[in-house]
XYZ file of C-alpha atoms in Angstrom:
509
model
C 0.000 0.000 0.000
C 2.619 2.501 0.560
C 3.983 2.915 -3.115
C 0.209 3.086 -3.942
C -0.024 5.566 -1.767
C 2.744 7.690 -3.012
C 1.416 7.303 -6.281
C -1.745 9.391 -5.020
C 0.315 11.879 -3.400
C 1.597 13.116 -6.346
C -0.999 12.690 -8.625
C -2.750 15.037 -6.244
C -0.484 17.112 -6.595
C 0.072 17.410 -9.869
C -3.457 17.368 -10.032
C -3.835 20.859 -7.890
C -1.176 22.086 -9.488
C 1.375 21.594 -6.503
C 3.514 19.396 -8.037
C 5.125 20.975 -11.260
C 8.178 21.812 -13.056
C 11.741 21.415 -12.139
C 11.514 23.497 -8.703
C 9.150 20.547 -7.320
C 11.181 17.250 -8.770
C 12.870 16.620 -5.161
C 9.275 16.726 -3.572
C 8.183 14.086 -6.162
C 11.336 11.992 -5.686
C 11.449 12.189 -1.826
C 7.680 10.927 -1.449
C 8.663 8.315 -3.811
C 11.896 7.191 -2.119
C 10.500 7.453 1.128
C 7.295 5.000 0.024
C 10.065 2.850 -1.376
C 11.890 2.455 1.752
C 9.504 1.881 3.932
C 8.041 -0.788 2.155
C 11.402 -2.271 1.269
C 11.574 -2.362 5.451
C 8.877 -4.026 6.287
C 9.204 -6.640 2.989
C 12.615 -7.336 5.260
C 10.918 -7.588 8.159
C 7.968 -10.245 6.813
C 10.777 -12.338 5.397
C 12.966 -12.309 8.447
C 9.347 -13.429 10.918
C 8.844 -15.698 8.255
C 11.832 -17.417 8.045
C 11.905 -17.687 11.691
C 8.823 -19.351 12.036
C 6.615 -16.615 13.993
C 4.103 -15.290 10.837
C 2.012 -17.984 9.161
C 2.243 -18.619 5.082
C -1.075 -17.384 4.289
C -2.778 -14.078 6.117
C -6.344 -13.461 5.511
C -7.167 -9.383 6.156
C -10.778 -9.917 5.124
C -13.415 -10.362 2.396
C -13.139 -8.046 -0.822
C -16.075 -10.150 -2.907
C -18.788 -11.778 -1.790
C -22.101 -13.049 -4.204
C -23.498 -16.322 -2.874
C -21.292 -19.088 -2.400
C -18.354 -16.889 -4.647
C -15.975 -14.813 -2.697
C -12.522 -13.868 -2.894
C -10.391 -13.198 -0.173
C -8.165 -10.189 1.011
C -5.408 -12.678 1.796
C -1.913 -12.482 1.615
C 1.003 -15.525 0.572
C 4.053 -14.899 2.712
C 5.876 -18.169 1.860
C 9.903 -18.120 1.141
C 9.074 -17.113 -2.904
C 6.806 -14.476 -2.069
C 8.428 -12.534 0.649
C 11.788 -13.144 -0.984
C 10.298 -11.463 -4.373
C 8.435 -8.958 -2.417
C 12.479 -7.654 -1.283
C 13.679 -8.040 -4.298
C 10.615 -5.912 -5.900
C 11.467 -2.845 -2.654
C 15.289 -2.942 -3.290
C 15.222 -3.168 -7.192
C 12.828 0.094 -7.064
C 14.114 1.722 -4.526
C 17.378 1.956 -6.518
C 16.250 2.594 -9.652
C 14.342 5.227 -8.441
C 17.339 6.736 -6.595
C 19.024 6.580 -10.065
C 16.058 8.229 -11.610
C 16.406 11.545 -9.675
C 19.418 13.025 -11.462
C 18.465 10.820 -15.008
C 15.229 12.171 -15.733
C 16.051 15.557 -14.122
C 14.607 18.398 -16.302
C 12.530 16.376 -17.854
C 9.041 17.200 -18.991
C 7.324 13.974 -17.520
C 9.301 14.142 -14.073
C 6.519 14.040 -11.945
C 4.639 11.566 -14.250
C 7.326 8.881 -13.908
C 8.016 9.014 -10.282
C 4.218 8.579 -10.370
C 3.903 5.464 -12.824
C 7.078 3.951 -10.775
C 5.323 4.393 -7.856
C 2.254 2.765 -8.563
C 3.828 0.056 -10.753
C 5.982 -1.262 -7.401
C 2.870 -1.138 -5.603
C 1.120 -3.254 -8.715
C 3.844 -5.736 -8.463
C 3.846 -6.077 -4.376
C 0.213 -6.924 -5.087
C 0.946 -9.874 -7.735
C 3.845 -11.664 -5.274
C 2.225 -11.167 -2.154
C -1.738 -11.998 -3.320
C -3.201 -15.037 -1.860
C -5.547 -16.033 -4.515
C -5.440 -15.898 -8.606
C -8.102 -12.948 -8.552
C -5.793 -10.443 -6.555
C -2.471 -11.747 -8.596
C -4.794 -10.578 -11.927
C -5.733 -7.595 -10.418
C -1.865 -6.794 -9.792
C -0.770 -8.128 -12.912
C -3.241 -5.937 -15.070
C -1.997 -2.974 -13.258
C 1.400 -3.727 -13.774
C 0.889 -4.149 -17.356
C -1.052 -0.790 -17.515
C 2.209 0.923 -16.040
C 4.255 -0.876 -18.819
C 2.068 0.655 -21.248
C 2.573 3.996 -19.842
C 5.838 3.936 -19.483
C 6.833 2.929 -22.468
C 5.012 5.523 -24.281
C 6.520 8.219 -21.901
C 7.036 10.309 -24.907
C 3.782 9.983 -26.037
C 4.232 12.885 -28.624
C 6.663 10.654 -30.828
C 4.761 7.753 -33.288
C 7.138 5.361 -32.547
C 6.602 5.061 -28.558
C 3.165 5.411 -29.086
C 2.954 2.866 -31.543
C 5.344 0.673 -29.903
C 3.302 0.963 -26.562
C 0.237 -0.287 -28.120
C 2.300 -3.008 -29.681
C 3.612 -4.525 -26.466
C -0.297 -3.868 -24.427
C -2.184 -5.977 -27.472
C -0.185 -8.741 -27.108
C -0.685 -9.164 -23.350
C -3.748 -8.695 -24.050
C -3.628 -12.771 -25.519
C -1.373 -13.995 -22.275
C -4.493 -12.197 -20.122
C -6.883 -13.917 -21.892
C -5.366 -17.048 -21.059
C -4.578 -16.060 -17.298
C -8.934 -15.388 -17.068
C -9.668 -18.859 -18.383
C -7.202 -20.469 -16.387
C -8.966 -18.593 -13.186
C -12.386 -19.106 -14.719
C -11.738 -22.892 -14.866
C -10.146 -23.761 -12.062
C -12.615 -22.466 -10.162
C -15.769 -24.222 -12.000
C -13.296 -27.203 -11.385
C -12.192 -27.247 -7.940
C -14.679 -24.384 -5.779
C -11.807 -22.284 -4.735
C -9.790 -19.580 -5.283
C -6.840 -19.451 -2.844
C -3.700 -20.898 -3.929
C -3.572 -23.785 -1.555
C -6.495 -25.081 -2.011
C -6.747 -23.937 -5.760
C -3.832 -26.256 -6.043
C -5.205 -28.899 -3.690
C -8.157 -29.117 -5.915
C -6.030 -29.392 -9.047
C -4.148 -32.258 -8.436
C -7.628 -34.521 -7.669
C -8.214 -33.392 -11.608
C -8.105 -35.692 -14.650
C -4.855 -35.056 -16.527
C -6.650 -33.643 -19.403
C -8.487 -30.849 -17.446
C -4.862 -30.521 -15.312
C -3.015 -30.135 -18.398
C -5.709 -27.571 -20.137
C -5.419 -25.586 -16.874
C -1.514 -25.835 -17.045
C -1.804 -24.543 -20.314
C -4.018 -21.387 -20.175
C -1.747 -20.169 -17.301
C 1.803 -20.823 -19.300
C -0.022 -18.747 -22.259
C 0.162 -15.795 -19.492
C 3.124 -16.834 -18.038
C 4.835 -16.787 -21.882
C 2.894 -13.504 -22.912
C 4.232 -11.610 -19.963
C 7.471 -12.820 -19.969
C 8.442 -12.634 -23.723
C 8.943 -16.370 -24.498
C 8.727 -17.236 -28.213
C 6.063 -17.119 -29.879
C 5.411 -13.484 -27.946
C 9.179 -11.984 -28.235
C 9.005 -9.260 -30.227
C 7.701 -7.059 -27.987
C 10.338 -6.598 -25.674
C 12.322 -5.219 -27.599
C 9.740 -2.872 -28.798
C 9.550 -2.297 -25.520
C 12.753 -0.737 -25.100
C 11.582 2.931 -26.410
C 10.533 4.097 -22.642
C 13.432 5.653 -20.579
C 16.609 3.651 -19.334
C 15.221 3.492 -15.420
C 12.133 2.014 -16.711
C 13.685 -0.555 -18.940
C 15.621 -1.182 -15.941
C 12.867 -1.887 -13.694
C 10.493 -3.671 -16.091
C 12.389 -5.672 -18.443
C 15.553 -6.077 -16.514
C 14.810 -6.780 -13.213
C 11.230 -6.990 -12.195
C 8.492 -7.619 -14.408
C 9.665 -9.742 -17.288
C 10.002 -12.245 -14.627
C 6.341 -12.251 -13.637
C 5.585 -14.732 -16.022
C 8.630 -17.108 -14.092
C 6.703 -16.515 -11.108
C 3.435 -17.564 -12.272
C 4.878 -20.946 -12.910
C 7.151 -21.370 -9.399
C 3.719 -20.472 -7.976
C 1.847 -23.569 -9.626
C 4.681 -25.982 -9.047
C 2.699 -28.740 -7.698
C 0.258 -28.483 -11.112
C 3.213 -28.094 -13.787
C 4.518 -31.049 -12.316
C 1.746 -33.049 -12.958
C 1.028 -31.405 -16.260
C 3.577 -33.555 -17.860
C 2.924 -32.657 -22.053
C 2.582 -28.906 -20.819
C 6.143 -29.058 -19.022
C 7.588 -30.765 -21.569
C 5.870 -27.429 -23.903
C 7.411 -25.521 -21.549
C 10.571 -26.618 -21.525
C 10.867 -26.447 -25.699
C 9.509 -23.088 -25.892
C 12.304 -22.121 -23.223
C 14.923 -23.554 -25.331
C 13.861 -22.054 -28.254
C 13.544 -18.095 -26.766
C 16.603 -19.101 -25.138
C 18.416 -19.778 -28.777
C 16.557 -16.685 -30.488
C 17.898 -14.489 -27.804
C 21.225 -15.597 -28.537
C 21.498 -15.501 -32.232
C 19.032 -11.839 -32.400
C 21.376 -10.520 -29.690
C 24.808 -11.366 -32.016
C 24.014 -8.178 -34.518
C 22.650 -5.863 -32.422
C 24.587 -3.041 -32.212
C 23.249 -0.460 -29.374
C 23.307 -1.753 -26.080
C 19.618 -1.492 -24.491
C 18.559 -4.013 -27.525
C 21.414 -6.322 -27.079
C 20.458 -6.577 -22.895
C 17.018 -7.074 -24.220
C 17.981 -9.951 -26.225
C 20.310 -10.668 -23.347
C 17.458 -10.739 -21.092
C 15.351 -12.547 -23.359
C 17.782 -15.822 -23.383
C 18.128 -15.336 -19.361
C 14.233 -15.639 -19.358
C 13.738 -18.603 -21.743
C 16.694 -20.704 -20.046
C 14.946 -19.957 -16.749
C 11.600 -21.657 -18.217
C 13.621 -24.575 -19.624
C 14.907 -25.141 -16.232
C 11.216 -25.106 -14.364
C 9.969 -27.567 -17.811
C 12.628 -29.880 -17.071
C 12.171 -29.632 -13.147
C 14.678 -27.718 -11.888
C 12.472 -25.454 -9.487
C 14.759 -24.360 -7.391
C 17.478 -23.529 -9.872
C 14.786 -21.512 -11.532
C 14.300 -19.967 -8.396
C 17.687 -18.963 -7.629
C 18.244 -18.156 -11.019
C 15.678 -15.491 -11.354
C 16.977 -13.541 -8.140
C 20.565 -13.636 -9.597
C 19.667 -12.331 -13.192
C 17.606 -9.862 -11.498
C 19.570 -7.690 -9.487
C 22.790 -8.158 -12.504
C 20.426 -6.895 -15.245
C 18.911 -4.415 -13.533
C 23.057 -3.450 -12.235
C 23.546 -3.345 -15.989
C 20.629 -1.519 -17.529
C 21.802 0.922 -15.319
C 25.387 0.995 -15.875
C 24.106 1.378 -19.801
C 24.121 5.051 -19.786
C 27.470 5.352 -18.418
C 28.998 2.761 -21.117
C 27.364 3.991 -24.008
C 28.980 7.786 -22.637
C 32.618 6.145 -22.701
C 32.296 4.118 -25.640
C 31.028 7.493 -28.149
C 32.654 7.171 -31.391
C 34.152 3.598 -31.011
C 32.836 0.792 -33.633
C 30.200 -1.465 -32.133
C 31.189 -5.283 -30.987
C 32.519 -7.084 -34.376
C 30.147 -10.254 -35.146
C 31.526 -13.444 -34.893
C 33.129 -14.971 -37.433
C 30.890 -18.205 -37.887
C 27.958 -15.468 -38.627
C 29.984 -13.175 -40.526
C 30.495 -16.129 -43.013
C 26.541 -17.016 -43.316
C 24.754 -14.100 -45.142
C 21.688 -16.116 -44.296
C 22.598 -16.335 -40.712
C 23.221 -13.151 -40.313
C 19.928 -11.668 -42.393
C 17.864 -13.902 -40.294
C 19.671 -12.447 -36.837
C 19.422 -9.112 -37.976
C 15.540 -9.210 -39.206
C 14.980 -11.347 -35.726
C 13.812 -14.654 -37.656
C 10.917 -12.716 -39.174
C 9.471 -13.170 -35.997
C 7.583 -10.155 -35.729
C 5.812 -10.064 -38.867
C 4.068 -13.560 -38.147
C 3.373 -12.550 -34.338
C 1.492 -9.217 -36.295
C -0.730 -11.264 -38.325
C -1.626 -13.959 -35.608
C -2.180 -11.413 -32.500
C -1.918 -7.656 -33.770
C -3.975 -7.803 -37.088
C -6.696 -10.242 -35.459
C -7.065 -7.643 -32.594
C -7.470 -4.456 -34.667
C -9.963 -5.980 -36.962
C -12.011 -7.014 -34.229
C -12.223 -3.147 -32.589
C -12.742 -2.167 -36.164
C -16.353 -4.821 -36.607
C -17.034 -3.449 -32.318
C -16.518 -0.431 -34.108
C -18.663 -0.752 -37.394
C -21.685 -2.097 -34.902
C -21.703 0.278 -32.765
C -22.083 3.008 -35.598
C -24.757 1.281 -37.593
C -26.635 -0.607 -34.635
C -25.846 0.749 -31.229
C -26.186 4.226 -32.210
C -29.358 3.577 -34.090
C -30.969 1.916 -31.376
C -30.165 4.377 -28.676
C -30.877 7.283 -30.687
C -26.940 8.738 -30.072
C -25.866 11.505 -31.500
C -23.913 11.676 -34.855
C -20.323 12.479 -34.930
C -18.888 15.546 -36.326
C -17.799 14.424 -39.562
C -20.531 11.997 -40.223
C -23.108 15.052 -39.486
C -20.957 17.132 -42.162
C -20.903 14.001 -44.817
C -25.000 13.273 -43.816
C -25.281 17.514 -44.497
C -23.096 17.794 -47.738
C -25.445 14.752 -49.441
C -28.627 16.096 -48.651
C -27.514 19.524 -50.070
C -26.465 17.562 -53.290
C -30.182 15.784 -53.614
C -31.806 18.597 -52.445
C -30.167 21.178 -55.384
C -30.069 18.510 -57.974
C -26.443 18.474 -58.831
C -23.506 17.014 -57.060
C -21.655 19.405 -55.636
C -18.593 17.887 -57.224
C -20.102 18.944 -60.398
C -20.523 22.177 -59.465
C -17.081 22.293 -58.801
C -15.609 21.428 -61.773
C -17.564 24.797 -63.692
C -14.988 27.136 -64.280
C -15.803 31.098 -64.796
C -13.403 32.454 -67.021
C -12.241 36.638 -67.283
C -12.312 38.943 -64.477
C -15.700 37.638 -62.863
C -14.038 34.323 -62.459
C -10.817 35.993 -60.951
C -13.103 37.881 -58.339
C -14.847 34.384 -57.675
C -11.561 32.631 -56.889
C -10.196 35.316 -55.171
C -12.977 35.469 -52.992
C -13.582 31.687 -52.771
C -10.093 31.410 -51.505
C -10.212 34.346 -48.900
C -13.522 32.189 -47.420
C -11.510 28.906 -47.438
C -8.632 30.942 -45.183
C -11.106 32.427 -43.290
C -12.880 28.375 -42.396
C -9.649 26.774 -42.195
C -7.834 29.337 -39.883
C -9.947 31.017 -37.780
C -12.947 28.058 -37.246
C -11.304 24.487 -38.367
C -8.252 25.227 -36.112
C -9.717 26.458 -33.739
C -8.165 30.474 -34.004
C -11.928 31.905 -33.675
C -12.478 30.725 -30.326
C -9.133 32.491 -29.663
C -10.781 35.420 -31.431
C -13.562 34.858 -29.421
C -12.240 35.017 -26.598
C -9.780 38.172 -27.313
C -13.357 39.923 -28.390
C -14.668 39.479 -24.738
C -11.640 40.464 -23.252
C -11.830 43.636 -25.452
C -15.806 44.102 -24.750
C -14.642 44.020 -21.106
C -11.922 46.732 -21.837
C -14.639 48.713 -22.844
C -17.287 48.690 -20.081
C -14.753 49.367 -17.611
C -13.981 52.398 -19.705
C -17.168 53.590 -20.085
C -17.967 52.797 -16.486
C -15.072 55.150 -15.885
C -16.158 57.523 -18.085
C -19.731 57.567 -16.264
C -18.575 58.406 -13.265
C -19.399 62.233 -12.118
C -15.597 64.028 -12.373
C -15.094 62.739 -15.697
C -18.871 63.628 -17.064
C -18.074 67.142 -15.436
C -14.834 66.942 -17.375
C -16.716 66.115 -20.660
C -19.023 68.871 -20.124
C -16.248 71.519 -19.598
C -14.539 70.653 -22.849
C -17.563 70.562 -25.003
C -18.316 74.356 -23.591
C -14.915 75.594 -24.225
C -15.269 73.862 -27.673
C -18.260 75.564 -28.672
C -17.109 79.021 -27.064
């Protein structure tokens, strides 16, 4: 709660205005770091009472849904891999954010970042430390929100945008999976908690085990970046170094690595699914490799980097090497994040030197090195199977709710379509298309004064109504009308009407 609660702070303030500009960016950073620390305390302090024994695994604080016999808990998990990742999650933030203050000083979006860090450590406290599926979504969704965010930091530029959008569409297909996974394990087993939830699991058929299994590795792949979802880390990379240092180096790339050290017991009855699991770790693990070899700035070759960390991590849990896994993500975690960091610095001290020459094996291969350097052409094929399917879906949500949803509810009609609706009933009502009116042409003077005219008109439109210049206008008009009154309220009053009177005497003596 107390990163979420930091994130308020300032959004309050920048909200009221309190919080803005470069004058207010160590108030911003010091409720921030403060949030941070405290929280990275008492993480500390929940893993040292566990580890000794004197705090149970699971804490229930209360109810947060109740309807019938369905309700999900306000509990807690404070076992060795959550209150171990919860430290990790305070530390990793808490320097990255103390990086932040001097890296993103000046910066337009200060306030905005320390806000979205804020509330994205807070989103990923939530996902380690929930006791049930339904708070871990809740956590995860936010976290992926703050991705989204961050990543398009400089939402003014195409690229980020686009990229941003990118990367949120296809978790979009890894949280579809995570709310069928939910959806049937509870129609399966009646609960919700994660000790029971897994209790329940393991009295399941191996079919319905191993569809379960497999909805939650879809999430566990989409959020992590295992093949076939890859491309959009790297995508991913055009948000600011501290954030690609948080998300995709230390913190929430591994979420997905979590999610399966969480369902242990179920992956390792889910034999075909580990065994899935295991191959598709091998194979991100290889494509990381071979798309890292020609990269040639160093946030994408860490990506990449990152990316083969990731998928060997997976490969160990398929093949059952939990705690390796384990151990494994807490290592890669705090190096990465060390050298996202360190990135700036490097890239500083290595201006003007030739990148990292390729190795000779892959200098050799034109094909090796056209299919490293295009990333296996996996992009394109992840476009048409997640990307392309998603957008034409909005655009039918989007064509029904114009010709059937409006239509029904009697809504009004957009802008543009009003125009278009207005411009074809003037052409039926006069008789002629008004694209055949404008192809007359009026020759001689006349038709000089017509074009003249016409084009003085179209200025008038496009400038001072279509851009929106006449409600400046507008508004410089009342400013002026106000001018006025107070001038002729001045002028009313008795001195100056005497004064008036006085000068029209001695002008007509």
């Amino acid at each position: 709660m107390l990163p979420a609660a930091a994130a308020f702070c300032i959004a309050a303030g920048i909200a009221l205005g309190r919080l803005e500009g470069e004058s207010c960016e160590r108030v911003s950073a010091r409720i921030a770091l403060a949030a941070l620390g405290a929280s990275g305390l008492l993480a500390l302090l929940l893993l040292v009472l566990g580890s000794a024994g004197i705090l149970d695994a699971r804490t229930v604080l209360g109810t947060w849904l109740a309807s019938a016999d369905y309700r999900v808990l306000l509990s807690l998990q404070l076992d060795r891999l959550s209150s171990g990742l919860s430290v990790l999650i305070a530390l990793m933030a808490y320097l990255v954010a103390h990086f932040s203050i001097d890296y993103m000083h000046r910066e337009r979006g200060f306030h905005r970042f320390f806000l979205v860090l804020s509330l994205f450590t807070g989103a990923m406290q939530l996902l380690v430390l929930a006791g049930n599926p339904v708070l871990t979504f809740f956590g995860w969704e936010l976290a992926g929100v703050c991705s989204y965010l961050l990543i398009a930091y400089a939402y003014d530029r195409p690229v980020a945008a686009g990229n941003a959008t990118r990367a949120f569409l296809t978790n979009r297909v890894g949280d579809a999976g995570l709310v069928l996974a939910i959806a049937l394990s509870f129609a399966w087993t009646g609960q919700l908690e994660w000790s029971r939830l897994l209790a329940g699991l393991a009295r399941l058929s191996p079919e319905k085990q191993n569809l379960v299994a497999a909805c939650f590795l879809v999430a566990a792949f989409a959020k992590s970046a295992q093949v076939p979802f890859s491309p959009w880390l790297a995508r991913a990379m055009e948000g600011p170094t501290p954030s690609s240092t948080l998300f995709y180096g230390a913190l929430m790339i591994h979420a997905g690595v979590y999610l399966v050290l969480r369902l242990e017991p179920l992956f390792a009855q889910a034999e075909a699914v580990s065994a899935l699991m295991a191959a598709a770790g091998l194979a991100t693990a290889l494509y990381g490799y071979f798309c890292g070899l020609s990269q040639t700035d160093v946030k994408s070759a860490l990506a990449f980097s990152t990316l083969a960390q990731v998928g060997l991590m997976f490969l160990a849990c398929g093949l059952g090497f939990w705690q390796l896994a384990f151990w494994h993500l807490f290592a890669h975690a705090v190096v990465r994040g060390y050298q996202f960091l360190a990135a700036p610095g490097l890239m500083h001290a290595l201006s003007g030197q030739p990148p990292r020459p390729l190795p000779a094996w892959l200098a050799e291969s034109r094909r090796g090195y056209a299919a490293s350097l295009n990333r296996f052409w996996l992009e394109p094929a992840v476009d048409r199977a997640c990307v392309l399917p998603v957008q034409r879906l909005a655009d039918d949500f989007d064509t029904f709710d114009r010709r059937v949803l409006d239509r029904l509810l009697d809504a009004p009609v957009p802008a543009v379509q009003a125009l278009a609706a207005l411009a074809n009933w003037e052409e039926r009502r006069i008789g002629v298309p008004l694209g055949a009116e404008a192809e007359r042409r009026i020759g001689g003077l006349p038709g000089w004064i017509v074009a003249r005219t016409a084009d003085v008109l179209h200025w008038f439109e496009d400038r001072l109504v279509l851009r929106g210049v006449g409600l400046d206008l507008w508004r410089a008009g009342r400013r002026l009308g106000r001018a006025l009154q107070r001038l002729e309220a001045l002028l009313a009053e008795p001195r100056y009407v005497c004064l008036v009177l006085l000068i029209s005497l001695f002008a007509v003596g």
